[in-house]
PDB file of C-alpha atoms in Angstrom:
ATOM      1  CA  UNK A  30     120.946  73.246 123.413  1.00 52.00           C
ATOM      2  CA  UNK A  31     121.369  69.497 124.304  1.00 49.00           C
ATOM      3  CA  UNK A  32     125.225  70.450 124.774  1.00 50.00           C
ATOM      4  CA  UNK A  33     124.662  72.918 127.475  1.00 50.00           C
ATOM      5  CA  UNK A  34     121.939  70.524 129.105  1.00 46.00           C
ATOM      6  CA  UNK A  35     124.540  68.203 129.927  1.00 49.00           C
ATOM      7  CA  UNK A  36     127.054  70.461 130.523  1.00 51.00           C
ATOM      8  CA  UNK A  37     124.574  71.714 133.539  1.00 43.00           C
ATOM      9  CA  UNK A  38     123.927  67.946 134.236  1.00 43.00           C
ATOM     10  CA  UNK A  39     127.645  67.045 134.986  1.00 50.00           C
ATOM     11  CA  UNK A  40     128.317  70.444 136.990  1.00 46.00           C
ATOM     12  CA  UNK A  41     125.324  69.544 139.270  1.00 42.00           C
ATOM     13  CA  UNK A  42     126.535  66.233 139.261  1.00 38.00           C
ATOM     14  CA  UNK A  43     130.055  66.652 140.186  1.00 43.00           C
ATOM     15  CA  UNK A  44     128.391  69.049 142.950  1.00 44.00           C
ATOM     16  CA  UNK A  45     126.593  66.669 144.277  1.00 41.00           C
ATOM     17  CA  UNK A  46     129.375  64.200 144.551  1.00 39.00           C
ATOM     18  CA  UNK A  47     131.915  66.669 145.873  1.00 41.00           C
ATOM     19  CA  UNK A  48     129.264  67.676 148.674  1.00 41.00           C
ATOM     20  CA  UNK A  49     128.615  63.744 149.321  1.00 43.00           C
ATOM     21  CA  UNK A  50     132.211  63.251 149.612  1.00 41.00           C
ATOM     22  CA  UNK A  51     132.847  66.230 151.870  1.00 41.00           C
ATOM     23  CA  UNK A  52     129.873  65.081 154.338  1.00 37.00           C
ATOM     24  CA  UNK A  53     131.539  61.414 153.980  1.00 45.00           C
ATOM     25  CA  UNK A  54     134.937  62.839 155.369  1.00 42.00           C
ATOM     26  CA  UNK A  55     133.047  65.262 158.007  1.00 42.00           C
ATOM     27  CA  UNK A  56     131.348  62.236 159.458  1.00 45.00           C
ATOM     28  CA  UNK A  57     134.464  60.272 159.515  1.00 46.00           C
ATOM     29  CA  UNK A  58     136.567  62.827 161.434  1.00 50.00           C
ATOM     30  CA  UNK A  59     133.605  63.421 164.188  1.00 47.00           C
ATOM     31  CA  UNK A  60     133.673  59.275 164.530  1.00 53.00           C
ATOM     32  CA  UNK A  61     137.542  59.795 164.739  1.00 60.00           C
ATOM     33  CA  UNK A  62     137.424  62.638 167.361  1.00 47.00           C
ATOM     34  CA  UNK A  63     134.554  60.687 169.431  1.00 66.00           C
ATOM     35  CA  UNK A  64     137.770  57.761 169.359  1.00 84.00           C
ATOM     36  CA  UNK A  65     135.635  55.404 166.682  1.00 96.00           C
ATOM     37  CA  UNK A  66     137.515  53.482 164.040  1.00 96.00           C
ATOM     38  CA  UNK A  67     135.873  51.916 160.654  1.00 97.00           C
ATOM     39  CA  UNK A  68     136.913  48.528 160.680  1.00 96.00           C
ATOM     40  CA  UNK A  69     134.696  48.367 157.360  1.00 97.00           C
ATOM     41  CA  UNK A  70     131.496  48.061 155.360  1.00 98.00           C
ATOM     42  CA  UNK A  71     128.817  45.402 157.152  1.00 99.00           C
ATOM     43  CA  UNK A  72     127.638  42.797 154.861  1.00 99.00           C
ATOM     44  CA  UNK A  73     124.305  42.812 152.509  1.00 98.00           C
ATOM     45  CA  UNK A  74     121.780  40.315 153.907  1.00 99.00           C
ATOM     46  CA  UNK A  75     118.309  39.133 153.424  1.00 99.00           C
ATOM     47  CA  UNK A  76     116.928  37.054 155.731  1.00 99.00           C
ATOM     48  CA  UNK A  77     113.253  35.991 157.408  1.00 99.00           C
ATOM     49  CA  UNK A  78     112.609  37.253 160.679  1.00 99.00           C
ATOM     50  CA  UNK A  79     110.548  36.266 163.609  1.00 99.00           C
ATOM     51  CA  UNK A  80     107.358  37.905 162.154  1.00 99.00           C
ATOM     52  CA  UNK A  81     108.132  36.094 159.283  1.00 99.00           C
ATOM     53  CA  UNK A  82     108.489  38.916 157.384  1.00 99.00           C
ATOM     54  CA  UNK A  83     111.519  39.353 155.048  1.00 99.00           C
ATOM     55  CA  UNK A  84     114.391  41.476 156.443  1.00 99.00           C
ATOM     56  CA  UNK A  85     117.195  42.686 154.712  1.00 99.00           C
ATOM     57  CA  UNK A  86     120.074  45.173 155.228  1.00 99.00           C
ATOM     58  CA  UNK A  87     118.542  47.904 153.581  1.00 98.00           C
ATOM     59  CA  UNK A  88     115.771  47.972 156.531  1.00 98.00           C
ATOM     60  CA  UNK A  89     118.310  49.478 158.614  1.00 98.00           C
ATOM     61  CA  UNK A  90     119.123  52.645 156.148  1.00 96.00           C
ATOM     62  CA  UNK A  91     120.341  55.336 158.391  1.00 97.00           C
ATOM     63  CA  UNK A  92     119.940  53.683 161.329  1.00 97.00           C
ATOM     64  CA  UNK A  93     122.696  52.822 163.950  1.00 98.00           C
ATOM     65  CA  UNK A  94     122.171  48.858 164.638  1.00 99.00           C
ATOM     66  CA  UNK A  95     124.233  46.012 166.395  1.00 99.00           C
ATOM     67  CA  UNK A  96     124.873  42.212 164.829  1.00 99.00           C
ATOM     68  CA  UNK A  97     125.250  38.952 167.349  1.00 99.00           C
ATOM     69  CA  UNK A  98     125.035  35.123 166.351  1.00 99.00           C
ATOM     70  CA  UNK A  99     123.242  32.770 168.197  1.00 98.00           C
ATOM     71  CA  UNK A 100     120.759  30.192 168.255  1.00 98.00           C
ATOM     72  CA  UNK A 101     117.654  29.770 170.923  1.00 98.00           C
ATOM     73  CA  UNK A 102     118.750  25.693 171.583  1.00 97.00           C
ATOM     74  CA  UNK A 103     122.360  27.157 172.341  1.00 96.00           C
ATOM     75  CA  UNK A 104     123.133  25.602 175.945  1.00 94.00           C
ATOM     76  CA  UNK A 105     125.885  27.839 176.410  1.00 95.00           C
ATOM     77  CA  UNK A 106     126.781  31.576 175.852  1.00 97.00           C
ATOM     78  CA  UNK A 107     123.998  32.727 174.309  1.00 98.00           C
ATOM     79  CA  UNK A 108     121.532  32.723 177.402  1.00 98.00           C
ATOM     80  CA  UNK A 109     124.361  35.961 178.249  1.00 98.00           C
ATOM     81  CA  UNK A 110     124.667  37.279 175.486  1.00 99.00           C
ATOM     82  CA  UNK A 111     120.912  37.825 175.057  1.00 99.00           C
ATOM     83  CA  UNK A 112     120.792  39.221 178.533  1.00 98.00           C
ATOM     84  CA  UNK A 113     123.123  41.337 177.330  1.00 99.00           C
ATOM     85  CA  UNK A 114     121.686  42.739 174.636  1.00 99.00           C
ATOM     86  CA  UNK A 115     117.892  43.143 175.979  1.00 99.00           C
ATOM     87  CA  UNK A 116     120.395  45.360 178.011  1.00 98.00           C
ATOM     88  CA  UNK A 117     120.966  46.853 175.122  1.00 99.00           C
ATOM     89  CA  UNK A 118     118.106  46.986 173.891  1.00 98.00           C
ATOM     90  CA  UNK A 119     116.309  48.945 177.402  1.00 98.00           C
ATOM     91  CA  UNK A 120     119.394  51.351 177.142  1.00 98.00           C
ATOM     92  CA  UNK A 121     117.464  53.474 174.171  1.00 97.00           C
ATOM     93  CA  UNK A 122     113.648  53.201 175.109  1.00 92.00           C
ATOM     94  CA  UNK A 123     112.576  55.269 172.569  1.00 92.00           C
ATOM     95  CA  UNK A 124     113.838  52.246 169.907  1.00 91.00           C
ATOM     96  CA  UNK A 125     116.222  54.427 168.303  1.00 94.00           C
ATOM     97  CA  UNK A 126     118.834  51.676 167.079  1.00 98.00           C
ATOM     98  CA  UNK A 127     118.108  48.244 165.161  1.00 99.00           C
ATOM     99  CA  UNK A 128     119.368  44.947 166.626  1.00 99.00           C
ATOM    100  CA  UNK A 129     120.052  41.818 164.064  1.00 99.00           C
ATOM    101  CA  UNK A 130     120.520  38.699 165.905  1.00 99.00           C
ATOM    102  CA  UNK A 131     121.120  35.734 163.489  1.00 99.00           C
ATOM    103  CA  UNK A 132     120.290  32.513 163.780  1.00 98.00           C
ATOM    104  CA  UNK A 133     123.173  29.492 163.356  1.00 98.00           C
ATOM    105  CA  UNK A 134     120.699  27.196 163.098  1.00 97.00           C
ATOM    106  CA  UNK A 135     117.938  28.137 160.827  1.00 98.00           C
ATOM    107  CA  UNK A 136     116.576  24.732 160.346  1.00 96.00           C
ATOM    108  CA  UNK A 137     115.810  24.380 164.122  1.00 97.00           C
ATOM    109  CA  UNK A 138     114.962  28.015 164.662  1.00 98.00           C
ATOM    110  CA  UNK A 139     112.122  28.915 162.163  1.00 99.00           C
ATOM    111  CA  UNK A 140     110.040  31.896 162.692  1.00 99.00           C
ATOM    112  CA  UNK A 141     107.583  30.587 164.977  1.00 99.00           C
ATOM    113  CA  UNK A 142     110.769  29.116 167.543  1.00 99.00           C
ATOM    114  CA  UNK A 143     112.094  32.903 167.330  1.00 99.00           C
ATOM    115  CA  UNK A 144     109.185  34.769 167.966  1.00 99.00           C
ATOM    116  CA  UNK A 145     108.222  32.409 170.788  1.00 99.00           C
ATOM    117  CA  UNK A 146     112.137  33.008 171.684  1.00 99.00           C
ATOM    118  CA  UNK A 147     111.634  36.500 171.608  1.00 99.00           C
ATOM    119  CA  UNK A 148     108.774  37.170 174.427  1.00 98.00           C
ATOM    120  CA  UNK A 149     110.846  34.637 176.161  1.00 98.00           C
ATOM    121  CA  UNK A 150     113.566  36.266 176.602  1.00 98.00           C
ATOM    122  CA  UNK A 151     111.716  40.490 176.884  1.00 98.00           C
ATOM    123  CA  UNK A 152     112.499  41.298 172.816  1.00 98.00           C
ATOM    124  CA  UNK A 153     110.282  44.075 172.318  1.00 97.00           C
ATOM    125  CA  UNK A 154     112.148  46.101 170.601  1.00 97.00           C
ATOM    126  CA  UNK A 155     110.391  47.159 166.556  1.00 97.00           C
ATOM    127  CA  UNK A 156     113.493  46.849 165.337  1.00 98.00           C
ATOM    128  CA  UNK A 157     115.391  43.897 166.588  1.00 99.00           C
ATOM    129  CA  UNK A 158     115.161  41.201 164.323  1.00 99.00           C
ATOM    130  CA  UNK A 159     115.804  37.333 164.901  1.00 99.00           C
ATOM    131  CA  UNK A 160     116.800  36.165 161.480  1.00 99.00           C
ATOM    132  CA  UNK A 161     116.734  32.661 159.933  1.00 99.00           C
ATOM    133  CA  UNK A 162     117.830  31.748 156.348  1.00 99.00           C
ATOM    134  CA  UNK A 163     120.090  29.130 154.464  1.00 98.00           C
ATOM    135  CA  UNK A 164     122.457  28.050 156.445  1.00 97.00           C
ATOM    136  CA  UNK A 165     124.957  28.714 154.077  1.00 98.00           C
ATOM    137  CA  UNK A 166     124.547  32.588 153.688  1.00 99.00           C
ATOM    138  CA  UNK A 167     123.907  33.023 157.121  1.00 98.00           C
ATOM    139  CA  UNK A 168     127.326  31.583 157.897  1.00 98.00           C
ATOM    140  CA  UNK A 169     129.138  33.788 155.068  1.00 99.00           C
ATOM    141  CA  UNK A 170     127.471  36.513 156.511  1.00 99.00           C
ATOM    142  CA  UNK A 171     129.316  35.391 159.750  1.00 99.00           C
ATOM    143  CA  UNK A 172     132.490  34.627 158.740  1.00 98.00           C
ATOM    144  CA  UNK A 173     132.991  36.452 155.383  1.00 98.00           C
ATOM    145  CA  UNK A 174     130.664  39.275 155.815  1.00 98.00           C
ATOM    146  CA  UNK A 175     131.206  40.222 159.623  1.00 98.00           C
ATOM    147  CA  UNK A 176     134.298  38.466 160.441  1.00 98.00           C
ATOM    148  CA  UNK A 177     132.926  37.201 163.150  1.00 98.00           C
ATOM    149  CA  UNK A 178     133.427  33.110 163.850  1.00 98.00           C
ATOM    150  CA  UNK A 179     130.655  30.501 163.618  1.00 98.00           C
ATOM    151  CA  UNK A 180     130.484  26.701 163.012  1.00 96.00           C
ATOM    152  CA  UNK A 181     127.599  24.322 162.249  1.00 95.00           C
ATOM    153  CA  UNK A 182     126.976  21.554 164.767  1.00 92.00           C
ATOM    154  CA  UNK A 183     124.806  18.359 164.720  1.00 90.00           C
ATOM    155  CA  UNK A 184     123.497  18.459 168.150  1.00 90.00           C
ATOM    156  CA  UNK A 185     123.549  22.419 170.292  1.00 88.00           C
ATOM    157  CA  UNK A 186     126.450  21.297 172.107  1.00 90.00           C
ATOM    158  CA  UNK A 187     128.869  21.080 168.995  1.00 91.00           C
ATOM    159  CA  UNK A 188     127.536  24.623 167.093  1.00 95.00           C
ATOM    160  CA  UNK A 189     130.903  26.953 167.856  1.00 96.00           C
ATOM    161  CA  UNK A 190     130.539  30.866 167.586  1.00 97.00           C
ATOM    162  CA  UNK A 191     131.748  33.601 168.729  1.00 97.00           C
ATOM    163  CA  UNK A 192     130.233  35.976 171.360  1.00 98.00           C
ATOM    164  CA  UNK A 193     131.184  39.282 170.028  1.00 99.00           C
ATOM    165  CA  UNK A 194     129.017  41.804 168.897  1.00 99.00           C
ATOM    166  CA  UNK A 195     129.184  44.766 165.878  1.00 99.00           C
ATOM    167  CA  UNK A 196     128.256  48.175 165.880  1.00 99.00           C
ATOM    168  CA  UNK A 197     127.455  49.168 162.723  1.00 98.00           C
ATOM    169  CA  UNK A 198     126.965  53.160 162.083  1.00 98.00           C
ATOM    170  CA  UNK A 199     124.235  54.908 159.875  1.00 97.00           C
ATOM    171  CA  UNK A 200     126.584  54.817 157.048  1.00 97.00           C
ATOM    172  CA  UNK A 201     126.600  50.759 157.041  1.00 98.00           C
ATOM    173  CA  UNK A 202     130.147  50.502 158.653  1.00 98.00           C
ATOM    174  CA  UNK A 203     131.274  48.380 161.098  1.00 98.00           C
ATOM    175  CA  UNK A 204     132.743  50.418 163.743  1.00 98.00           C
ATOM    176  CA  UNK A 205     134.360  50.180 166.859  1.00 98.00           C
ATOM    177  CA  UNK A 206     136.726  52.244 169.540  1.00 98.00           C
ATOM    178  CA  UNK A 207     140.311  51.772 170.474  1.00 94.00           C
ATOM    179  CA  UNK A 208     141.985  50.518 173.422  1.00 92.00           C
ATOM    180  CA  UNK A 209     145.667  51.206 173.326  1.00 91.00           C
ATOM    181  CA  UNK A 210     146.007  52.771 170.738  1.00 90.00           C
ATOM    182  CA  UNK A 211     144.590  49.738 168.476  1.00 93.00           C
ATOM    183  CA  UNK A 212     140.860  49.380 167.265  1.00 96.00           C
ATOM    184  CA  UNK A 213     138.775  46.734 169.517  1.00 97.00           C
ATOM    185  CA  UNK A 214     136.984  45.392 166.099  1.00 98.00           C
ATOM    186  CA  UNK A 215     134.069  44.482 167.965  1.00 98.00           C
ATOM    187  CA  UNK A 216     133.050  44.386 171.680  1.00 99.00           C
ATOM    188  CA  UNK A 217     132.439  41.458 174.063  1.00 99.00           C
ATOM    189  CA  UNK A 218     128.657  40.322 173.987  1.00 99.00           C
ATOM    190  CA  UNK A 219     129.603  38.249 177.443  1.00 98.00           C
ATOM    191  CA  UNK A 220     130.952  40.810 179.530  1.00 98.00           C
ATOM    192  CA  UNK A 221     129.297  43.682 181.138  1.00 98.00           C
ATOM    193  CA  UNK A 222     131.795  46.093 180.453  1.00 98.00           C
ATOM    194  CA  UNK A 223     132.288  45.156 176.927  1.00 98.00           C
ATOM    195  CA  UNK A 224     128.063  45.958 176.935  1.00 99.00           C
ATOM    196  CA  UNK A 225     129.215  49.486 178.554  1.00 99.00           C
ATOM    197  CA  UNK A 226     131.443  50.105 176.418  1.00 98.00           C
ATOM    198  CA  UNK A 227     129.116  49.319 173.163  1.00 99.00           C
ATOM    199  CA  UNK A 228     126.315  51.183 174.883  1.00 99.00           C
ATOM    200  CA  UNK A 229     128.892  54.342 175.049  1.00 98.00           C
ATOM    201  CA  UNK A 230     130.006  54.387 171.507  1.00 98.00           C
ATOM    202  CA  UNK A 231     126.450  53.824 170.573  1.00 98.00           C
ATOM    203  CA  UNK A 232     125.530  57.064 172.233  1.00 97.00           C
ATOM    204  CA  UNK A 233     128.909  59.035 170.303  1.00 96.00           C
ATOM    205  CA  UNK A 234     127.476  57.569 167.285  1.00 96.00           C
ATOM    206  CA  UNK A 235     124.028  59.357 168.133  1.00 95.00           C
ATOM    207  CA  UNK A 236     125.959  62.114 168.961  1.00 91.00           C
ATOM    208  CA  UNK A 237     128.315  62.561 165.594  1.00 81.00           C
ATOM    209  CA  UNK A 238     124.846  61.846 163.559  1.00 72.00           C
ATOM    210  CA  UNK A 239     123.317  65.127 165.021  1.00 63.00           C
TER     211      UNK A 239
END
């Protein structure tokens, strides 16, 4: 009896795993016919955000969100970028994709500087996030996790980052479209056709997840 009760176990197991895999290769060539390349899985993560609530990766679980790095002292390109993605942000009113923005400089930009950041600058969004942490994970999760460049400063005009920003689908990869034949990797958070073009492929995503 206990023989045939796994032998039914491991036929609805390799079932289940065959039909996973199938869906996993569907979804892949309807991101691949919409033009949409995996670049690769985004990072785990848990950070505090500007409720001061603990966020983590997980939160986003089939949801499509987008990733930036930035700081609210930042004297530069952030100021666009932002712009850019409350842009983003007003493209889906209905609040159908997540938004993490991290924080280079947690010890300056503590809950209370983010959420006073975020009605600032029109964040109203349920699901964008401003996230502080330890500086060092937050950086791995730049540079390690994403890819994407940032360096620690002592004063706002010396932090260094990047201004790109990352799609990530409902499966938790990192996607993006090619140009030329050759995947983009991530699109320009100071330019307003690189928000255009993210905006787009957002909408394939939405699209393909039907």
């Amino acid at each position: 009896m206990a023989k045939k009760i796994t032998t039914v176990l491991y036929i609805c197991l390799t079932i289940a795993l065959l039909a996973g895999s199938a869906w996993g290769i569907h979804a892949l060539r309807k991101r691949e016919a919409h033009g949409l390349f995996v670049v690769g899985k985004a990072p785990s993560f848990c950070f505090t955000d500007q409720h001061n609530q603990p966020f983590c990766d997980c939160d986003f679980k089939g949801k499509i969100w987008v990733a930036d790095f930035f700081f609210t002292s930042c004297p530069t390109i952030c100021p666009v970028m932002t712009t850019h993605m409350v842009a983003v942000q007003n493209a889906f009113p209905d609040n159908a994709i997540g938004i993490a923005s991290f924080s280079i400089d947690p010890e300056t930009d503590t809950p209370e500087v983010l959420q006073a950041y975020a009605q600032e600058k029109g964040v109203h969004s349920p699901h964008w996030h401003l996230l502080t942490g330890k500086e060092e994970d937050i950086y791995r999760t730049a540079n390690e996790g994403f890819n994407i460049y940032a360096k620690a400063g002592n004063t706002p005009e010396n932090f260094e980052h990047s201004g790109l920003f990352a799609l990530v689908d409902t499966q938790g990869n990192i996607v993006c479209r090619k140009e030329n034949g050759k995947p983009i990797f991530f699109y320009d958070g100071m330019t307003q056709e690189g928000i255009a073009m993210l905006i787009e492929d957002i909408r394939k995503l939405m699209t393909n997840d039907e």
